[in-house]
Short mmCIF file of C-alpha atoms in Angstrom, two decimals:
data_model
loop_
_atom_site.label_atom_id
_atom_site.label_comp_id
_atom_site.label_asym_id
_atom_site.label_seq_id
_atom_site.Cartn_x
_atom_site.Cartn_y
_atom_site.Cartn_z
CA UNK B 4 -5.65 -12.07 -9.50
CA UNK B 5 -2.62 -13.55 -7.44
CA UNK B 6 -3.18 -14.73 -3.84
CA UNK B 7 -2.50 -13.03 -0.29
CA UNK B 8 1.03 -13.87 -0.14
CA UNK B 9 1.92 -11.80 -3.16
CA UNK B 10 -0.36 -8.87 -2.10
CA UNK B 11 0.15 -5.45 -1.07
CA UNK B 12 -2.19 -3.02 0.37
CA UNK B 13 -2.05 0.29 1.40
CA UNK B 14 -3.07 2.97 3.97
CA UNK B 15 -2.58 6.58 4.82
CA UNK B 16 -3.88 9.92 5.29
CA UNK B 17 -5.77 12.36 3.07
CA UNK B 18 -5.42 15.76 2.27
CA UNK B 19 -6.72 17.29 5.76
CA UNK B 20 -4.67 14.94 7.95
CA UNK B 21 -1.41 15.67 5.55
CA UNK B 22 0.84 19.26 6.90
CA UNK B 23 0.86 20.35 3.21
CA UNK B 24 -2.68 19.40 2.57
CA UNK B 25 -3.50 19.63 -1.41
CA UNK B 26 0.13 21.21 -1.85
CA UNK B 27 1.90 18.23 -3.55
CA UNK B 28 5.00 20.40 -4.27
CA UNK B 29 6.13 20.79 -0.64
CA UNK B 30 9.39 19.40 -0.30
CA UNK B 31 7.68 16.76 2.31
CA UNK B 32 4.79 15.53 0.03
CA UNK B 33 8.16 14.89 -2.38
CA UNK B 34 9.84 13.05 0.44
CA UNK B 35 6.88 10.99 1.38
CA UNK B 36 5.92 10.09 -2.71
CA UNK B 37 10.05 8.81 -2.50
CA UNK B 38 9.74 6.91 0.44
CA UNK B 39 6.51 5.17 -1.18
CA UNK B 40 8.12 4.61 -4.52
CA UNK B 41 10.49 2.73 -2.27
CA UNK B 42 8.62 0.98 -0.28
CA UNK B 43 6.65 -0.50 -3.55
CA UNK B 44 10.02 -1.32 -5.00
CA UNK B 45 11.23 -3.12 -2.24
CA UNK B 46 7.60 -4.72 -2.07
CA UNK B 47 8.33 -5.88 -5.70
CA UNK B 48 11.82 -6.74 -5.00
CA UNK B 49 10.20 -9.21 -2.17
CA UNK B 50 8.10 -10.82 -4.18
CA UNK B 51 5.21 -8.79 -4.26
CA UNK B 52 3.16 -8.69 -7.52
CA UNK B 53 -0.71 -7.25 -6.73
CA UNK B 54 -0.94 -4.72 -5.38
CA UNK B 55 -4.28 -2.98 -3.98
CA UNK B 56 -5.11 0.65 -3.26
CA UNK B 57 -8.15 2.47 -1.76
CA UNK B 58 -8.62 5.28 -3.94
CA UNK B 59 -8.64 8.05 -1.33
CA UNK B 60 -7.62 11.39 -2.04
CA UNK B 61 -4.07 11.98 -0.72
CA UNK B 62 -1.75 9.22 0.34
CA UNK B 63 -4.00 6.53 -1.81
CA UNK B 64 -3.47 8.84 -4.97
CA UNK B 65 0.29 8.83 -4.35
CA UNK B 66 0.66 4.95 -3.79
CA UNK B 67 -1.53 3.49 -6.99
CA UNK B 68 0.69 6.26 -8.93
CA UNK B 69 3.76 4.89 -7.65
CA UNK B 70 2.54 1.01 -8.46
CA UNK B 71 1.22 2.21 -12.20
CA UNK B 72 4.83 3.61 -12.62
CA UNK B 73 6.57 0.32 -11.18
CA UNK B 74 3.68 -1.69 -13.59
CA UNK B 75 5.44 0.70 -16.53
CA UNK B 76 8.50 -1.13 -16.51
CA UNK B 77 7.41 -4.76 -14.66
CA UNK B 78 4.73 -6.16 -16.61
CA UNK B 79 3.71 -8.63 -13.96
CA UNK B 80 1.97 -6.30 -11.47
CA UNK B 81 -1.55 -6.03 -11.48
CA UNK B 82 -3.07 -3.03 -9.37
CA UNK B 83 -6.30 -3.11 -8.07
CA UNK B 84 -8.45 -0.01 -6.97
CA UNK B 85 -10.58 -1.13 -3.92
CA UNK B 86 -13.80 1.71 -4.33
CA UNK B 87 -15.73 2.02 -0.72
CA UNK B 88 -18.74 3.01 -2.79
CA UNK B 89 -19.23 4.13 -6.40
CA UNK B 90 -20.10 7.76 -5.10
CA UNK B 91 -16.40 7.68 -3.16
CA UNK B 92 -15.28 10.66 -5.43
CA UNK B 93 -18.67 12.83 -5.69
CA UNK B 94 -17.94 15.61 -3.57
CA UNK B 95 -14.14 16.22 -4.29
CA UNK B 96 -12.76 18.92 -6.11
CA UNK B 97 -12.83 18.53 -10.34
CA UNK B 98 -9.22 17.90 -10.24
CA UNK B 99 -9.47 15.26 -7.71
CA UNK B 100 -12.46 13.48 -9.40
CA UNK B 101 -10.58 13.38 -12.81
CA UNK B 102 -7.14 12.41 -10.89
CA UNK B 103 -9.35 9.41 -9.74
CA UNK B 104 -10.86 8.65 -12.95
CA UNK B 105 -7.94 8.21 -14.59
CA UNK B 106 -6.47 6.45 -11.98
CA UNK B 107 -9.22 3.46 -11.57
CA UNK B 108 -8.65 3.44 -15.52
CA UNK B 109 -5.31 2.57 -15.36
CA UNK B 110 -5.53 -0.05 -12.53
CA UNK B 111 -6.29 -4.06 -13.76
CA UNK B 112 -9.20 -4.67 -10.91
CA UNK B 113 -11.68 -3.07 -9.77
CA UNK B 114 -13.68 -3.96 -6.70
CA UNK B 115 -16.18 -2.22 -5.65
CA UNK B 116 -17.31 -3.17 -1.25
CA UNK B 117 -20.68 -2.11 -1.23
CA UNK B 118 -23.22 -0.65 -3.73
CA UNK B 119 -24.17 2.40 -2.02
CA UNK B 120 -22.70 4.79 0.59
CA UNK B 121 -23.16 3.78 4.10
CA UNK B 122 -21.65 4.37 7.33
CA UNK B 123 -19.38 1.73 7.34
CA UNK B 124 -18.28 1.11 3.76
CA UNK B 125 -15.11 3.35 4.36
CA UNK B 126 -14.17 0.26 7.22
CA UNK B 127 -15.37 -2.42 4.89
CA UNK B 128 -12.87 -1.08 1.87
CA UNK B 129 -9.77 -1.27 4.56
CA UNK B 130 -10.66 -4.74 6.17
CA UNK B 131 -10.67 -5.98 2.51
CA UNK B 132 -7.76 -4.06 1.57
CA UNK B 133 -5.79 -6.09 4.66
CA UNK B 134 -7.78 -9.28 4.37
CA UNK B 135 -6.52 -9.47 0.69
CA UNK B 136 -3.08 -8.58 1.42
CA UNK B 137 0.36 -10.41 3.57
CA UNK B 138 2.07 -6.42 3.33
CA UNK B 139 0.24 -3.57 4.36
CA UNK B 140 2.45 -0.09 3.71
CA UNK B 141 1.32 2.35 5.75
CA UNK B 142 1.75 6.17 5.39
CA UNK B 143 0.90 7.09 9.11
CA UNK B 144 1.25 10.33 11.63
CA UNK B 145 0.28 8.44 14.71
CA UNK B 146 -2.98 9.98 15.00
CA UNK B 147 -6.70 8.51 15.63
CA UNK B 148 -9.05 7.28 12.58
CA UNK B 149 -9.32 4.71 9.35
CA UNK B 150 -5.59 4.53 9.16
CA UNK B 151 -4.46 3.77 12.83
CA UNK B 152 -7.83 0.98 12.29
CA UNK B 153 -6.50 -0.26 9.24
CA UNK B 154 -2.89 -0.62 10.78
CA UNK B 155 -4.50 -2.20 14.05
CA UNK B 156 -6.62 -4.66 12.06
CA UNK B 157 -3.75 -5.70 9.81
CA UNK B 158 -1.57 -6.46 13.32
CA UNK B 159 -4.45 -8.32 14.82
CA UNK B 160 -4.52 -10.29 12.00
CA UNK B 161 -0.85 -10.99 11.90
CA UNK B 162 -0.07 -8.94 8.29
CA UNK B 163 3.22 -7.01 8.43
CA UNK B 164 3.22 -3.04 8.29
CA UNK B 165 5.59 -1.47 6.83
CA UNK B 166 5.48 2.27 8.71
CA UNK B 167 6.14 5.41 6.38
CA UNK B 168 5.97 8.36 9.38
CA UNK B 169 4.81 11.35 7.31
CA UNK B 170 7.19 14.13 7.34
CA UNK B 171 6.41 17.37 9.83
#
């Protein structure tokens, strides 16, 4: 694995936080899985060459999709999925749970923060998804909860955010 300085994390919402919820076909899931794909590019184009991703349902699903597309056609990125807890995906919808699969899979690290579900695991995968990263991108609609902590924690620790507003 590279170091910090050529790391990338991510944060955003899932499906209940998102205006189109599980809908990825609304025009503004489009616009938002665009402005991602762009922000990774530009990541890339930066020097950015790891990049890690949560595994979350939602944003987190469009983001490690986005790197595994960029990894098609630059061989030097390495993705890493950053699991909370190996049960992270037991009570999602089939489609979600296979989406997942398959995306872990594909990714070149995986790092699993704590061996069991506990209250705090979900806070323990973003402070290691910002303490092993210089960029976080951040998909973000200003409201409370684990992304407007991850995005605090990453400015307290002097990482840069790059802001993706979600589309209303």
């Amino acid at each position: 694995m590279r170091g910090r300085q050529s790391a990338c994390s991510f944060t955003g919402h899932r499906p209940a936080k998102l205006p189109w919820g599980m809908r990825e076909e609304d025009r503004r899931c489009v616009a938002l899985k665009q402005r991602i794909a762009d922000a990774v590019e530009i990541a890339y184009e930066e020097g950015y060459r790891h990049f890690l991703c949560g595994m979350a349902m939602g944003c987190d699903f469009y983001f490690c999709e986005c790197v595994l597309a960029l990894r098609a056609r630059k061989p030097d990125v390495t993705v890493e999925a950053v699991i909370p807890c190996p049960t992270q995906p037991d009570n999602w919808p089939a489609e979600a749970v296979r989406r997942y699969r398959a995306l872990v899979e594909a990714c070149d690290y995986e790092t699993v923060v704590s061996a069991q579900y506990t209250p705090g695991c979900m806070q323990r995968r973003n402070r290691y998804l910002v303490d092993h990263a210089s960029l976080l991108i951040a998909a973000y609609d200003g409201s409370s909860g684990g992304t407007r902590n991850t995005i605090q924690y990453a400015l307290r620790r002097g990482i840069t955010v790059a802001d993706l507003p979600i589309p209303q």
